[in-house]
Amino acid sequence: MKPGEQKLGDTRGRFLQVIKDGREMHDVNWTSGRILLSNKRLILAGTGGKRTIPLPKIEKLGGRFDVNQRIATVSDYFSIHIPSGVLLLAPVDYDEFEVDFFGALLNSEQFLARHPAVAGGVVQNTEWEKSRLKVEEEAVSMATVGGKFVEIRLDDIGDIKTGERTIIDQSRSVIEVEHSDDEGTSLQTYISGSERAVTFLYTLLREGEELSETSIELSETDKQVLTALYSGVSPFDIPDFLGLDVDEVEELFQRLIDHNVVDEIRVRREVQLNARGRSIASDAINEQ
């Protein structure tokens, strides 16, 4: 390793270049070899030699490029976009390498954060603060210069979107991510940075949002309960609030628990919304 360089990952895997100079390579096959990752570069070492990709050359991540059956049968691979095309990378320990890889791309970046920008559906008068980010196994953590610590659990992301906002008289790319605190309160955190860093962070957080998405069929009563919980109504007050029988609400809670829309926090059927439930409740409110 070069001076100032730190090794972050060393594993086995497969790799290939699937797009070269704008042209799809259909007659390609995986090369097996060693995958090394540092805070400066990615090294792919196979029987045909060694290839080095400086991390600043990586432009974006993501997308499926199943140009032939040999690639299509691999469920987990990284799509790495570089100036000369697209590389596919399939490490043996995919999940562990993913944490190291996103960490290499993001942990040294400086961000701006507003936290909480929204709490319990109410816009907060918080300021943008310089922040540092750390990619962890199940979360993205941020520490601001003002002393705030923000943890965004990847399985607790209810909604995420990107856009442009004026920050300190400058238009910047911003990620708006909805999650919750330890008490289950719905929060929104706004995060900005360089366009490249925002692109990588959005890719990572979008994976978390996909863990929380659901396509289950819910009745209008189900949605009313979720909306009430989202608005801060206690689960014990739901029967009176909606004019429902206690037994009916108990059955409804159990159905929502079974569908992984709410989490049971006490045996007496005290529940709180999780990421899926918050997302559904937010959509239900917008439909009204």
PDB file of C-alpha atoms in Angstrom:
ATOM      1  CA  MET A   1       0.000   0.000   0.000  1.00  0.00           C
ATOM      2  CA  LYS A   2       1.101   3.558  -0.737  1.00  0.00           C
ATOM      3  CA  PRO A   3       1.757   6.177   2.001  1.00  0.00           C
ATOM      4  CA  GLY A   4      -1.560   7.321   3.474  1.00  0.00           C
ATOM      5  CA  GLU A   5      -3.374   4.321   2.042  1.00  0.00           C
ATOM      6  CA  GLN A   6      -5.338   1.936   4.260  1.00  0.00           C
ATOM      7  CA  LYS A   7      -6.552  -1.514   3.269  1.00  0.00           C
ATOM      8  CA  LEU A   8     -10.293  -1.903   3.896  1.00  0.00           C
ATOM      9  CA  GLY A   9     -11.158  -5.206   2.246  1.00  0.00           C
ATOM     10  CA  ASP A  10      -9.472  -8.302   0.829  1.00  0.00           C
ATOM     11  CA  THR A  11     -11.659 -11.089  -0.545  1.00  0.00           C
ATOM     12  CA  ARG A  12     -12.210 -13.462  -3.430  1.00  0.00           C
ATOM     13  CA  GLY A  13     -14.818 -13.010  -6.124  1.00  0.00           C
ATOM     14  CA  ARG A  14     -15.622 -12.619  -9.808  1.00  0.00           C
ATOM     15  CA  PHE A  15     -15.505  -9.593 -12.084  1.00  0.00           C
ATOM     16  CA  LEU A  16     -15.747  -8.502 -15.720  1.00  0.00           C
ATOM     17  CA  GLN A  17     -16.277  -5.445 -17.897  1.00  0.00           C
ATOM     18  CA  VAL A  18     -19.728  -5.518 -19.452  1.00  0.00           C
ATOM     19  CA  ILE A  19     -19.746  -2.137 -21.238  1.00  0.00           C
ATOM     20  CA  LYS A  20     -16.637  -0.759 -22.943  1.00  0.00           C
ATOM     21  CA  ASP A  21     -16.512   2.608 -24.706  1.00  0.00           C
ATOM     22  CA  GLY A  22     -20.312   2.689 -24.844  1.00  0.00           C
ATOM     23  CA  ARG A  23     -20.704  -0.798 -26.335  1.00  0.00           C
ATOM     24  CA  GLU A  24     -22.246  -3.798 -24.569  1.00  0.00           C
ATOM     25  CA  MET A  25     -19.958  -6.837 -24.437  1.00  0.00           C
ATOM     26  CA  HIS A  26     -22.262  -9.829 -24.940  1.00  0.00           C
ATOM     27  CA  ASP A  27     -19.678 -12.586 -25.289  1.00  0.00           C
ATOM     28  CA  VAL A  28     -18.006 -12.086 -21.900  1.00  0.00           C
ATOM     29  CA  ASN A  29     -17.485 -14.377 -18.950  1.00  0.00           C
ATOM     30  CA  TRP A  30     -16.602 -13.913 -15.309  1.00  0.00           C
ATOM     31  CA  THR A  31     -12.966 -13.862 -14.218  1.00  0.00           C
ATOM     32  CA  SER A  32     -12.253 -15.311 -10.788  1.00  0.00           C
ATOM     33  CA  GLY A  33      -9.650 -13.664  -8.623  1.00  0.00           C
ATOM     34  CA  ARG A  34      -8.775 -11.485  -5.680  1.00  0.00           C
ATOM     35  CA  ILE A  35     -10.577  -8.233  -4.860  1.00  0.00           C
ATOM     36  CA  LEU A  36      -8.694  -5.682  -2.773  1.00  0.00           C
ATOM     37  CA  LEU A  37     -10.141  -2.414  -1.535  1.00  0.00           C
ATOM     38  CA  SER A  38      -8.387   0.531   0.079  1.00  0.00           C
ATOM     39  CA  ASN A  39      -9.414   4.072   0.877  1.00  0.00           C
ATOM     40  CA  LYS A  40      -7.764   5.088  -2.418  1.00  0.00           C
ATOM     41  CA  ARG A  41      -8.439   2.360  -4.975  1.00  0.00           C
ATOM     42  CA  LEU A  42     -10.042  -0.913  -5.993  1.00  0.00           C
ATOM     43  CA  ILE A  43      -7.757  -3.667  -7.268  1.00  0.00           C
ATOM     44  CA  LEU A  44      -8.963  -6.677  -9.272  1.00  0.00           C
ATOM     45  CA  ALA A  45      -6.321  -9.386  -9.613  1.00  0.00           C
ATOM     46  CA  GLY A  46      -7.071 -12.389 -11.844  1.00  0.00           C
ATOM     47  CA  THR A  47      -5.288 -14.829 -14.118  1.00  0.00           C
ATOM     48  CA  GLY A  48      -5.167 -12.208 -16.864  1.00  0.00           C
ATOM     49  CA  GLY A  49      -3.362  -9.681 -14.707  1.00  0.00           C
ATOM     50  CA  LYS A  50      -4.184  -6.883 -12.302  1.00  0.00           C
ATOM     51  CA  ARG A  51      -6.486  -3.929 -12.838  1.00  0.00           C
ATOM     52  CA  THR A  52      -6.543  -0.855 -10.602  1.00  0.00           C
ATOM     53  CA  ILE A  53      -9.505   1.540 -10.389  1.00  0.00           C
ATOM     54  CA  PRO A  54      -8.855   4.743  -8.402  1.00  0.00           C
ATOM     55  CA  LEU A  55     -11.942   5.469  -6.299  1.00  0.00           C
ATOM     56  CA  PRO A  56     -12.302   9.032  -7.697  1.00  0.00           C
ATOM     57  CA  LYS A  57     -12.780   7.441 -11.145  1.00  0.00           C
ATOM     58  CA  ILE A  58     -15.970   5.699 -10.004  1.00  0.00           C
ATOM     59  CA  GLU A  59     -18.827   7.879 -11.255  1.00  0.00           C
ATOM     60  CA  LYS A  60     -21.880   5.997  -9.985  1.00  0.00           C
ATOM     61  CA  LEU A  61     -23.156   2.578  -8.921  1.00  0.00           C
ATOM     62  CA  GLY A  62     -26.167   0.451  -9.731  1.00  0.00           C
ATOM     63  CA  GLY A  63     -28.212  -1.196 -12.433  1.00  0.00           C
ATOM     64  CA  ARG A  64     -28.509  -4.712 -13.832  1.00  0.00           C
ATOM     65  CA  PHE A  65     -26.491  -5.552 -16.955  1.00  0.00           C
ATOM     66  CA  ASP A  66     -27.569  -9.117 -17.709  1.00  0.00           C
ATOM     67  CA  VAL A  67     -26.174  -9.238 -21.236  1.00  0.00           C
ATOM     68  CA  ASN A  68     -25.941 -13.039 -21.186  1.00  0.00           C
ATOM     69  CA  GLN A  69     -27.102 -15.995 -19.105  1.00  0.00           C
ATOM     70  CA  ARG A  70     -23.788 -16.322 -17.243  1.00  0.00           C
ATOM     71  CA  ILE A  71     -24.331 -12.885 -15.756  1.00  0.00           C
ATOM     72  CA  ALA A  72     -28.110 -13.141 -15.302  1.00  0.00           C
ATOM     73  CA  THR A  73     -27.769 -16.149 -12.981  1.00  0.00           C
ATOM     74  CA  VAL A  74     -25.747 -14.102 -10.457  1.00  0.00           C
ATOM     75  CA  SER A  75     -28.184 -12.400  -8.079  1.00  0.00           C
ATOM     76  CA  ASP A  76     -25.789 -10.077  -6.240  1.00  0.00           C
ATOM     77  CA  TYR A  77     -23.208  -7.989  -8.024  1.00  0.00           C
ATOM     78  CA  PHE A  78     -22.045  -4.369  -8.033  1.00  0.00           C
ATOM     79  CA  SER A  79     -22.318  -2.326 -11.214  1.00  0.00           C
ATOM     80  CA  ILE A  80     -19.455   0.149 -11.172  1.00  0.00           C
ATOM     81  CA  HIS A  81     -19.594   2.987 -13.716  1.00  0.00           C
ATOM     82  CA  ILE A  82     -16.201   4.357 -14.747  1.00  0.00           C
ATOM     83  CA  PRO A  83     -15.165   6.584 -17.703  1.00  0.00           C
ATOM     84  CA  SER A  84     -14.360   3.598 -19.954  1.00  0.00           C
ATOM     85  CA  GLY A  85     -17.635   1.755 -19.272  1.00  0.00           C
ATOM     86  CA  VAL A  86     -19.208  -0.494 -16.636  1.00  0.00           C
ATOM     87  CA  LEU A  87     -17.561  -3.174 -14.479  1.00  0.00           C
ATOM     88  CA  LEU A  88     -19.474  -5.905 -12.656  1.00  0.00           C
ATOM     89  CA  LEU A  89     -18.113  -7.119  -9.352  1.00  0.00           C
ATOM     90  CA  ALA A  90     -19.413 -10.164  -7.435  1.00  0.00           C
ATOM     91  CA  PRO A  91     -17.447 -10.680  -4.193  1.00  0.00           C
ATOM     92  CA  VAL A  92     -17.930 -13.916  -2.251  1.00  0.00           C
ATOM     93  CA  ASP A  93     -18.872 -12.086   0.962  1.00  0.00           C
ATOM     94  CA  TYR A  94     -21.145  -9.570  -0.759  1.00  0.00           C
ATOM     95  CA  ASP A  95     -22.770  -8.001   2.325  1.00  0.00           C
ATOM     96  CA  GLU A  96     -19.514  -7.447   4.191  1.00  0.00           C
ATOM     97  CA  PHE A  97     -17.801  -6.048   1.109  1.00  0.00           C
ATOM     98  CA  GLU A  98     -20.751  -3.720   0.433  1.00  0.00           C
ATOM     99  CA  VAL A  99     -20.272  -2.030   3.811  1.00  0.00           C
ATOM    100  CA  ASP A 100     -16.543  -1.607   3.159  1.00  0.00           C
ATOM    101  CA  PHE A 101     -17.136  -0.380  -0.385  1.00  0.00           C
ATOM    102  CA  PHE A 102     -19.717   2.283   0.452  1.00  0.00           C
ATOM    103  CA  GLY A 103     -17.574   3.261   3.439  1.00  0.00           C
ATOM    104  CA  ALA A 104     -14.565   3.786   1.171  1.00  0.00           C
ATOM    105  CA  LEU A 105     -16.664   6.034  -1.077  1.00  0.00           C
ATOM    106  CA  LEU A 106     -18.468   8.005   1.631  1.00  0.00           C
ATOM    107  CA  ASN A 107     -16.693   7.989   5.015  1.00  0.00           C
ATOM    108  CA  SER A 108     -14.096  10.583   3.993  1.00  0.00           C
ATOM    109  CA  GLU A 109     -16.651  12.956   2.452  1.00  0.00           C
ATOM    110  CA  GLN A 110     -17.954  16.075   4.152  1.00  0.00           C
ATOM    111  CA  PHE A 111     -21.716  16.599   4.210  1.00  0.00           C
ATOM    112  CA  LEU A 112     -24.242  19.184   5.331  1.00  0.00           C
ATOM    113  CA  ALA A 113     -27.206  17.960   7.367  1.00  0.00           C
ATOM    114  CA  ARG A 114     -30.465  19.356   8.766  1.00  0.00           C
ATOM    115  CA  HIS A 115     -31.694  17.154  11.588  1.00  0.00           C
ATOM    116  CA  PRO A 116     -34.463  16.846  12.286  1.00  0.00           C
ATOM    117  CA  ALA A 117     -35.838  18.835   9.360  1.00  0.00           C
ATOM    118  CA  VAL A 118     -39.278  17.408  10.166  1.00  0.00           C
ATOM    119  CA  ALA A 119     -40.364  15.660  13.381  1.00  0.00           C
ATOM    120  CA  GLY A 120     -43.779  14.061  13.823  1.00  0.00           C
ATOM    121  CA  GLY A 121     -44.966  15.743  10.642  1.00  0.00           C
ATOM    122  CA  VAL A 122     -43.996  19.237  11.909  1.00  0.00           C
ATOM    123  CA  VAL A 123     -41.290  21.257  10.133  1.00  0.00           C
ATOM    124  CA  GLN A 124     -38.463  22.136  12.524  1.00  0.00           C
ATOM    125  CA  ASN A 125     -36.441  25.344  12.612  1.00  0.00           C
ATOM    126  CA  THR A 126     -33.074  23.595  12.435  1.00  0.00           C
ATOM    127  CA  GLU A 127     -29.979  24.852  10.657  1.00  0.00           C
ATOM    128  CA  TRP A 128     -27.660  23.145   8.219  1.00  0.00           C
ATOM    129  CA  GLU A 129     -24.535  21.804   9.937  1.00  0.00           C
ATOM    130  CA  LYS A 130     -21.303  20.332   8.631  1.00  0.00           C
ATOM    131  CA  SER A 131     -21.326  16.588   9.234  1.00  0.00           C
ATOM    132  CA  ARG A 132     -19.272  13.449   8.874  1.00  0.00           C
ATOM    133  CA  LEU A 133     -20.817  10.141   7.907  1.00  0.00           C
ATOM    134  CA  LYS A 134     -19.998   6.524   8.698  1.00  0.00           C
ATOM    135  CA  VAL A 135     -21.403   3.531   6.833  1.00  0.00           C
ATOM    136  CA  GLU A 136     -22.101   0.653   9.217  1.00  0.00           C
ATOM    137  CA  GLU A 137     -23.482  -2.855   8.769  1.00  0.00           C
ATOM    138  CA  GLU A 138     -27.115  -1.930   9.376  1.00  0.00           C
ATOM    139  CA  ALA A 139     -27.130   1.864   9.493  1.00  0.00           C
ATOM    140  CA  VAL A 140     -25.703   5.142   8.303  1.00  0.00           C
ATOM    141  CA  SER A 141     -24.519   7.297  11.197  1.00  0.00           C
ATOM    142  CA  MET A 142     -23.800  11.015  11.091  1.00  0.00           C
ATOM    143  CA  ALA A 143     -22.120  13.338  13.584  1.00  0.00           C
ATOM    144  CA  THR A 144     -22.568  17.103  13.187  1.00  0.00           C
ATOM    145  CA  VAL A 145     -20.155  19.808  14.307  1.00  0.00           C
ATOM    146  CA  GLY A 146     -22.862  20.961  16.715  1.00  0.00           C
ATOM    147  CA  GLY A 147     -22.727  17.662  18.592  1.00  0.00           C
ATOM    148  CA  LYS A 148     -25.793  15.914  17.157  1.00  0.00           C
ATOM    149  CA  PHE A 149     -25.623  12.184  16.443  1.00  0.00           C
ATOM    150  CA  VAL A 150     -27.963  10.854  13.771  1.00  0.00           C
ATOM    151  CA  GLU A 151     -28.524   7.155  13.122  1.00  0.00           C
ATOM    152  CA  ILE A 152     -30.486   6.129  10.039  1.00  0.00           C
ATOM    153  CA  ARG A 153     -31.170   2.401  10.209  1.00  0.00           C
ATOM    154  CA  LEU A 154     -31.308   0.930   6.725  1.00  0.00           C
ATOM    155  CA  ASP A 155     -34.336  -1.254   7.552  1.00  0.00           C
ATOM    156  CA  ASP A 156     -36.218   1.758   8.974  1.00  0.00           C
ATOM    157  CA  ILE A 157     -36.411   4.029   5.932  1.00  0.00           C
ATOM    158  CA  GLY A 158     -40.004   4.917   5.115  1.00  0.00           C
ATOM    159  CA  ASP A 159     -39.467   7.296   2.219  1.00  0.00           C
ATOM    160  CA  ILE A 160     -36.565   8.904   0.390  1.00  0.00           C
ATOM    161  CA  LYS A 161     -36.337  11.461  -2.376  1.00  0.00           C
ATOM    162  CA  THR A 162     -33.807  13.806  -3.934  1.00  0.00           C
ATOM    163  CA  GLY A 163     -34.107  17.351  -5.162  1.00  0.00           C
ATOM    164  CA  GLU A 164     -32.501  20.759  -5.249  1.00  0.00           C
ATOM    165  CA  ARG A 165     -32.544  23.182  -2.329  1.00  0.00           C
ATOM    166  CA  THR A 166     -30.892  26.532  -1.740  1.00  0.00           C
ATOM    167  CA  ILE A 167     -28.301  26.148   1.017  1.00  0.00           C
ATOM    168  CA  ILE A 168     -26.250  29.167   2.029  1.00  0.00           C
ATOM    169  CA  ASP A 169     -27.247  30.975  -1.186  1.00  0.00           C
ATOM    170  CA  GLN A 170     -26.253  28.044  -3.361  1.00  0.00           C
ATOM    171  CA  SER A 171     -28.416  25.435  -5.097  1.00  0.00           C
ATOM    172  CA  ARG A 172     -27.356  21.964  -3.994  1.00  0.00           C
ATOM    173  CA  SER A 173     -28.497  18.367  -4.411  1.00  0.00           C
ATOM    174  CA  VAL A 174     -30.309  17.195  -1.267  1.00  0.00           C
ATOM    175  CA  ILE A 175     -31.499  13.813  -0.018  1.00  0.00           C
ATOM    176  CA  GLU A 176     -34.649  13.897   2.126  1.00  0.00           C
ATOM    177  CA  VAL A 177     -34.877  10.644   4.085  1.00  0.00           C
ATOM    178  CA  GLU A 178     -37.702   9.635   6.435  1.00  0.00           C
ATOM    179  CA  HIS A 179     -36.852   7.366   9.376  1.00  0.00           C
ATOM    180  CA  SER A 180     -37.561   7.247  13.129  1.00  0.00           C
ATOM    181  CA  ASP A 181     -35.864   7.784  16.454  1.00  0.00           C
ATOM    182  CA  ASP A 182     -35.641   5.295  19.342  1.00  0.00           C
ATOM    183  CA  GLU A 183     -39.122   6.313  20.557  1.00  0.00           C
ATOM    184  CA  GLY A 184     -40.693   5.645  17.168  1.00  0.00           C
ATOM    185  CA  THR A 185     -41.225   9.316  16.262  1.00  0.00           C
ATOM    186  CA  SER A 186     -41.215   9.902  12.520  1.00  0.00           C
ATOM    187  CA  LEU A 187     -38.299  12.124  11.477  1.00  0.00           C
ATOM    188  CA  GLN A 188     -36.982  13.552   8.258  1.00  0.00           C
ATOM    189  CA  THR A 189     -33.293  14.296   7.857  1.00  0.00           C
ATOM    190  CA  TYR A 190     -31.982  16.380   4.964  1.00  0.00           C
ATOM    191  CA  ILE A 191     -28.468  15.616   3.726  1.00  0.00           C
ATOM    192  CA  SER A 192     -26.423  17.464   1.111  1.00  0.00           C
ATOM    193  CA  GLY A 193     -22.897  17.192  -0.240  1.00  0.00           C
ATOM    194  CA  SER A 194     -21.031  16.968  -3.500  1.00  0.00           C
ATOM    195  CA  GLU A 195     -23.156  15.662  -6.357  1.00  0.00           C
ATOM    196  CA  ARG A 196     -21.029  12.496  -6.550  1.00  0.00           C
ATOM    197  CA  ALA A 197     -21.276  11.786  -2.809  1.00  0.00           C
ATOM    198  CA  VAL A 198     -25.034  12.427  -2.818  1.00  0.00           C
ATOM    199  CA  THR A 199     -25.412   9.959  -5.709  1.00  0.00           C
ATOM    200  CA  PHE A 200     -23.562   7.208  -3.802  1.00  0.00           C
ATOM    201  CA  LEU A 201     -25.444   7.894  -0.555  1.00  0.00           C
ATOM    202  CA  TYR A 202     -28.809   7.851  -2.335  1.00  0.00           C
ATOM    203  CA  THR A 203     -27.939   4.460  -3.864  1.00  0.00           C
ATOM    204  CA  LEU A 204     -27.186   3.055  -0.408  1.00  0.00           C
ATOM    205  CA  LEU A 205     -30.264   4.542   1.281  1.00  0.00           C
ATOM    206  CA  ARG A 206     -32.480   3.465  -1.615  1.00  0.00           C
ATOM    207  CA  GLU A 207     -31.454  -0.134  -0.902  1.00  0.00           C
ATOM    208  CA  GLY A 208     -32.662   0.400   2.653  1.00  0.00           C
ATOM    209  CA  GLU A 209     -35.967   1.831   1.442  1.00  0.00           C
ATOM    210  CA  GLU A 210     -36.505  -1.250  -0.717  1.00  0.00           C
ATOM    211  CA  LEU A 211     -36.221  -3.396   2.427  1.00  0.00           C
ATOM    212  CA  SER A 212     -39.183  -1.481   3.861  1.00  0.00           C
ATOM    213  CA  GLU A 213     -41.434  -1.298   0.813  1.00  0.00           C
ATOM    214  CA  THR A 214     -44.575  -3.392   0.691  1.00  0.00           C
ATOM    215  CA  SER A 215     -47.294  -4.259  -1.782  1.00  0.00           C
ATOM    216  CA  ILE A 216     -49.781  -5.824   0.635  1.00  0.00           C
ATOM    217  CA  GLU A 217     -53.509  -5.221   0.323  1.00  0.00           C
ATOM    218  CA  LEU A 218     -54.890  -3.103   3.171  1.00  0.00           C
ATOM    219  CA  SER A 219     -58.501  -2.180   3.879  1.00  0.00           C
ATOM    220  CA  GLU A 220     -59.675   1.390   4.468  1.00  0.00           C
ATOM    221  CA  THR A 221     -59.941   0.602   8.187  1.00  0.00           C
ATOM    222  CA  ASP A 222     -56.344  -0.640   8.185  1.00  0.00           C
ATOM    223  CA  LYS A 223     -55.242   2.620   6.584  1.00  0.00           C
ATOM    224  CA  GLN A 224     -57.281   4.666   9.076  1.00  0.00           C
ATOM    225  CA  VAL A 225     -55.503   2.930  11.948  1.00  0.00           C
ATOM    226  CA  LEU A 226     -52.094   3.503  10.380  1.00  0.00           C
ATOM    227  CA  THR A 227     -52.947   7.156   9.742  1.00  0.00           C
ATOM    228  CA  ALA A 228     -54.047   7.585  13.367  1.00  0.00           C
ATOM    229  CA  LEU A 229     -50.826   6.017  14.660  1.00  0.00           C
ATOM    230  CA  TYR A 230     -48.827   8.194  12.255  1.00  0.00           C
ATOM    231  CA  SER A 231     -50.600  11.268  13.673  1.00  0.00           C
ATOM    232  CA  GLY A 232     -49.601  10.365  17.228  1.00  0.00           C
ATOM    233  CA  VAL A 233     -52.752   8.659  18.532  1.00  0.00           C
ATOM    234  CA  SER A 234     -51.926   6.087  21.208  1.00  0.00           C
ATOM    235  CA  PRO A 235     -52.705   2.488  20.207  1.00  0.00           C
ATOM    236  CA  PHE A 236     -54.815   2.222  23.382  1.00  0.00           C
ATOM    237  CA  ASP A 237     -56.971   5.137  22.175  1.00  0.00           C
ATOM    238  CA  ILE A 238     -57.562   3.732  18.676  1.00  0.00           C
ATOM    239  CA  PRO A 239     -60.942   2.056  19.502  1.00  0.00           C
ATOM    240  CA  ASP A 240     -62.492   5.291  20.814  1.00  0.00           C
ATOM    241  CA  PHE A 241     -60.750   7.455  18.208  1.00  0.00           C
ATOM    242  CA  LEU A 242     -62.132   5.450  15.282  1.00  0.00           C
ATOM    243  CA  GLY A 243     -65.314   4.077  16.893  1.00  0.00           C
ATOM    244  CA  LEU A 244     -64.194   0.450  16.701  1.00  0.00           C
ATOM    245  CA  ASP A 245     -64.596  -2.485  19.081  1.00  0.00           C
ATOM    246  CA  VAL A 246     -61.561  -3.335  21.190  1.00  0.00           C
ATOM    247  CA  ASP A 247     -61.575  -6.939  19.921  1.00  0.00           C
ATOM    248  CA  GLU A 248     -61.741  -5.724  16.335  1.00  0.00           C
ATOM    249  CA  VAL A 249     -58.728  -3.466  16.908  1.00  0.00           C
ATOM    250  CA  GLU A 250     -56.822  -6.334  18.554  1.00  0.00           C
ATOM    251  CA  GLU A 251     -57.414  -8.509  15.477  1.00  0.00           C
ATOM    252  CA  LEU A 252     -56.436  -5.643  13.209  1.00  0.00           C
ATOM    253  CA  PHE A 253     -53.196  -5.041  15.139  1.00  0.00           C
ATOM    254  CA  GLN A 254     -52.358  -8.738  14.863  1.00  0.00           C
ATOM    255  CA  ARG A 255     -52.915  -8.643  11.097  1.00  0.00           C
ATOM    256  CA  LEU A 256     -50.646  -5.597  10.753  1.00  0.00           C
ATOM    257  CA  ILE A 257     -47.994  -7.292  12.901  1.00  0.00           C
ATOM    258  CA  ASP A 258     -48.194 -10.406  10.711  1.00  0.00           C
ATOM    259  CA  HIS A 259     -47.727  -8.214   7.621  1.00  0.00           C
ATOM    260  CA  ASN A 260     -44.699  -6.536   9.251  1.00  0.00           C
ATOM    261  CA  VAL A 261     -46.327  -3.102   9.076  1.00  0.00           C
ATOM    262  CA  VAL A 262     -46.167  -2.374  12.822  1.00  0.00           C
ATOM    263  CA  ASP A 263     -43.875  -3.654  15.555  1.00  0.00           C
ATOM    264  CA  GLU A 264     -45.311  -5.045  18.779  1.00  0.00           C
ATOM    265  CA  ILE A 265     -43.600  -3.368  21.726  1.00  0.00           C
ATOM    266  CA  ARG A 266     -45.734  -4.743  24.574  1.00  0.00           C
ATOM    267  CA  VAL A 267     -47.796  -7.874  25.005  1.00  0.00           C
ATOM    268  CA  ARG A 268     -50.860  -5.694  25.683  1.00  0.00           C
ATOM    269  CA  ARG A 269     -50.853  -4.852  21.986  1.00  0.00           C
ATOM    270  CA  GLU A 270     -49.062  -1.543  22.259  1.00  0.00           C
ATOM    271  CA  VAL A 271     -47.643  -1.083  18.802  1.00  0.00           C
ATOM    272  CA  GLN A 272     -45.685   1.538  16.921  1.00  0.00           C
ATOM    273  CA  LEU A 273     -45.321   2.174  13.207  1.00  0.00           C
ATOM    274  CA  ASN A 274     -42.248   0.854  11.473  1.00  0.00           C
ATOM    275  CA  ALA A 275     -40.870   2.019   8.118  1.00  0.00           C
ATOM    276  CA  ARG A 276     -43.461   0.128   6.064  1.00  0.00           C
ATOM    277  CA  GLY A 277     -46.328   1.430   8.149  1.00  0.00           C
ATOM    278  CA  ARG A 278     -45.110   5.021   7.997  1.00  0.00           C
ATOM    279  CA  SER A 279     -44.759   4.826   4.237  1.00  0.00           C
ATOM    280  CA  ILE A 280     -48.293   3.433   3.802  1.00  0.00           C
ATOM    281  CA  ALA A 281     -49.795   5.944   6.227  1.00  0.00           C
ATOM    282  CA  SER A 282     -48.067   8.825   4.463  1.00  0.00           C
ATOM    283  CA  ASP A 283     -49.421   7.648   1.105  1.00  0.00           C
ATOM    284  CA  ALA A 284     -52.905   7.255   2.599  1.00  0.00           C
ATOM    285  CA  ILE A 285     -52.810  10.845   3.899  1.00  0.00           C
ATOM    286  CA  ASN A 286     -51.722  12.126   0.505  1.00  0.00           C
ATOM    287  CA  GLU A 287     -54.628  10.270  -1.156  1.00  0.00           C
ATOM    288  CA  GLN A 288     -57.191  12.035   1.046  1.00  0.00           C
TER     289      GLN A 288
END
